[in-house]
Amino acid sequence: MTATTTATPMTAAPAATAVTPVTATEKTGARTDEAAALIGDSRERIDALDDRIIGLIQERMAVSAVIQEARISSGGRRVNLAREMEVLGHFRDALGKPGTALAMTMLELCRGRI
């Protein structure tokens, strides 16, 4: 008995599709070039603000770690719930109900790093 092999035809590689550049109006959802330019500029500003906010939160995390270390090394608790309530109230007063959720997230990021 001899083994027979069957050849499988080579399939052609898929044809490259042309990439159509996305226009500013398509990217922003705006209906005019002027609105698209405004949105693009504003998004750049938001990105810069987000970078600053992230940096400030990272700085807050570092300061919070110093406070926690001092409190724990002096025999205190890791978390000061009364202080956290002050922070929650401050954010709620400044930003409304969503400010409370924002503060909770920030406190979660800042607590327990030691």
mmCIF file of C-alpha atoms in Angstrom:
data_model
loop_
_atom_site.group_PDB
_atom_site.id
_atom_site.type_symbol
_atom_site.label_atom_id
_atom_site.label_comp_id
_atom_site.label_asym_id
_atom_site.label_seq_id
_atom_site.Cartn_x
_atom_site.Cartn_y
_atom_site.Cartn_z
ATOM 1 C CA MET A 1 0.000 0.000 0.000
ATOM 2 C CA THR A 2 1.284 3.350 -0.907
ATOM 3 C CA ALA A 3 0.275 6.526 0.796
ATOM 4 C CA THR A 4 -1.234 9.134 -1.366
ATOM 5 C CA THR A 5 -1.138 12.775 -0.592
ATOM 6 C CA THR A 6 -3.495 15.337 -1.838
ATOM 7 C CA ALA A 7 -2.342 18.813 -2.454
ATOM 8 C CA THR A 8 -4.354 21.619 -0.963
ATOM 9 C CA PRO A 9 -4.617 24.594 -3.210
ATOM 10 C CA MET A 10 -2.921 27.708 -1.872
ATOM 11 C CA THR A 11 -5.386 30.380 -0.991
ATOM 12 C CA ALA A 12 -4.596 33.892 -1.953
ATOM 13 C CA ALA A 13 -3.956 36.393 0.802
ATOM 14 C CA PRO A 14 -6.861 38.729 1.351
ATOM 15 C CA ALA A 15 -6.632 41.835 -0.712
ATOM 16 C CA ALA A 16 -5.556 44.886 1.221
ATOM 17 C CA THR A 17 -8.373 47.279 1.738
ATOM 18 C CA ALA A 18 -7.757 50.934 1.317
ATOM 19 C CA VAL A 19 -7.958 52.856 4.562
ATOM 20 C CA THR A 20 -9.989 55.971 4.153
ATOM 21 C CA PRO A 21 -8.829 58.742 6.453
ATOM 22 C CA VAL A 22 -11.372 59.781 9.039
ATOM 23 C CA THR A 23 -12.353 63.407 8.740
ATOM 24 C CA ALA A 24 -12.493 65.707 11.744
ATOM 25 C CA THR A 25 -16.267 65.903 11.507
ATOM 26 C CA GLU A 26 -16.555 62.106 11.501
ATOM 27 C CA LYS A 27 -14.137 61.799 14.420
ATOM 28 C CA THR A 28 -15.994 64.335 16.566
ATOM 29 C CA GLY A 29 -19.549 63.700 15.454
ATOM 30 C CA ALA A 30 -19.879 67.361 14.521
ATOM 31 C CA ARG A 31 -21.805 68.439 11.467
ATOM 32 C CA THR A 32 -19.557 71.348 10.462
ATOM 33 C CA ASP A 33 -15.819 71.862 10.174
ATOM 34 C CA GLU A 34 -16.033 74.784 12.603
ATOM 35 C CA ALA A 35 -17.724 72.673 15.268
ATOM 36 C CA ALA A 36 -15.251 69.846 14.650
ATOM 37 C CA ALA A 37 -12.323 72.243 15.167
ATOM 38 C CA LEU A 38 -13.843 73.560 18.392
ATOM 39 C CA ILE A 39 -14.479 70.032 19.661
ATOM 40 C CA GLY A 40 -10.955 68.921 18.722
ATOM 41 C CA ASP A 41 -9.384 71.858 20.546
ATOM 42 C CA SER A 42 -11.626 71.335 23.565
ATOM 43 C CA ARG A 43 -10.763 67.630 23.702
ATOM 44 C CA GLU A 44 -7.072 68.498 23.752
ATOM 45 C CA ARG A 45 -7.735 70.820 26.684
ATOM 46 C CA ILE A 46 -9.723 68.101 28.469
ATOM 47 C CA ASP A 47 -6.867 65.625 27.941
ATOM 48 C CA ALA A 48 -4.444 68.129 29.489
ATOM 49 C CA LEU A 49 -6.818 68.692 32.422
ATOM 50 C CA ASP A 50 -7.181 64.928 32.898
ATOM 51 C CA ASP A 51 -3.389 64.605 33.044
ATOM 52 C CA ARG A 52 -3.263 67.303 35.730
ATOM 53 C CA ILE A 53 -6.081 65.655 37.701
ATOM 54 C CA ILE A 54 -4.301 62.295 37.577
ATOM 55 C CA GLY A 55 -1.095 63.951 38.781
ATOM 56 C CA LEU A 56 -2.935 65.622 41.658
ATOM 57 C CA ILE A 57 -4.572 62.351 42.690
ATOM 58 C CA GLN A 58 -1.179 60.632 42.638
ATOM 59 C CA GLU A 59 0.194 63.441 44.807
ATOM 60 C CA ARG A 60 -2.779 63.064 47.170
ATOM 61 C CA MET A 61 -2.112 59.323 47.398
ATOM 62 C CA ALA A 62 1.485 60.012 48.455
ATOM 63 C CA VAL A 63 0.440 62.547 51.111
ATOM 64 C CA SER A 64 -2.250 60.171 52.365
ATOM 65 C CA ALA A 65 0.364 57.426 52.736
ATOM 66 C CA VAL A 66 2.475 59.737 54.920
ATOM 67 C CA ILE A 67 -0.553 60.473 57.125
ATOM 68 C CA GLN A 68 -1.496 56.802 57.399
ATOM 69 C CA GLU A 69 2.052 55.802 58.282
ATOM 70 C CA ALA A 70 2.229 58.459 61.016
ATOM 71 C CA ARG A 71 -1.181 57.479 62.394
ATOM 72 C CA ILE A 72 -0.416 53.735 62.397
ATOM 73 C CA SER A 73 3.076 54.129 63.857
ATOM 74 C CA SER A 74 1.605 56.182 66.707
ATOM 75 C CA GLY A 75 -0.861 53.391 67.493
ATOM 76 C CA GLY A 76 -3.834 54.788 65.591
ATOM 77 C CA ARG A 77 -6.063 53.160 63.031
ATOM 78 C CA ARG A 78 -5.247 52.958 59.344
ATOM 79 C CA VAL A 79 -8.401 54.894 58.392
ATOM 80 C CA ASN A 80 -9.983 57.897 60.105
ATOM 81 C CA LEU A 81 -13.670 57.582 59.254
ATOM 82 C CA ALA A 82 -14.558 61.006 60.665
ATOM 83 C CA ARG A 83 -12.051 62.618 58.298
ATOM 84 C CA GLU A 84 -13.375 60.591 55.373
ATOM 85 C CA MET A 85 -16.885 61.856 56.139
ATOM 86 C CA GLU A 86 -15.541 65.435 56.035
ATOM 87 C CA VAL A 87 -14.008 64.763 52.613
ATOM 88 C CA LEU A 88 -17.246 63.188 51.332
ATOM 89 C CA GLY A 89 -19.246 66.183 52.532
ATOM 90 C CA HIS A 90 -16.835 68.628 50.939
ATOM 91 C CA PHE A 91 -17.098 66.934 47.540
ATOM 92 C CA ARG A 92 -20.883 66.559 47.824
ATOM 93 C CA ASP A 93 -21.272 70.237 48.695
ATOM 94 C CA ALA A 94 -19.048 71.315 45.794
ATOM 95 C CA LEU A 95 -20.241 68.864 43.118
ATOM 96 C CA GLY A 96 -23.595 67.473 44.219
ATOM 97 C CA LYS A 97 -24.431 63.803 44.610
ATOM 98 C CA PRO A 98 -21.950 62.638 41.922
ATOM 99 C CA GLY A 99 -19.228 64.364 43.968
ATOM 100 C CA THR A 100 -19.794 61.814 46.719
ATOM 101 C CA ALA A 101 -19.097 58.941 44.326
ATOM 102 C CA LEU A 102 -16.012 60.725 43.036
ATOM 103 C CA ALA A 103 -14.749 61.257 46.590
ATOM 104 C CA MET A 104 -15.394 57.608 47.467
ATOM 105 C CA THR A 105 -13.290 56.511 44.510
ATOM 106 C CA MET A 106 -10.521 58.909 45.458
ATOM 107 C CA LEU A 107 -10.574 57.753 49.097
ATOM 108 C CA GLU A 108 -10.442 54.139 47.946
ATOM 109 C CA LEU A 109 -7.364 54.950 45.875
ATOM 110 C CA CYS A 110 -5.726 56.677 48.840
ATOM 111 C CA ARG A 111 -6.414 54.304 51.694
ATOM 112 C CA GLY A 112 -4.590 51.192 52.674
ATOM 113 C CA ARG A 113 -1.409 51.635 50.664
ATOM 114 C CA ILE A 114 0.772 50.896 53.682
#
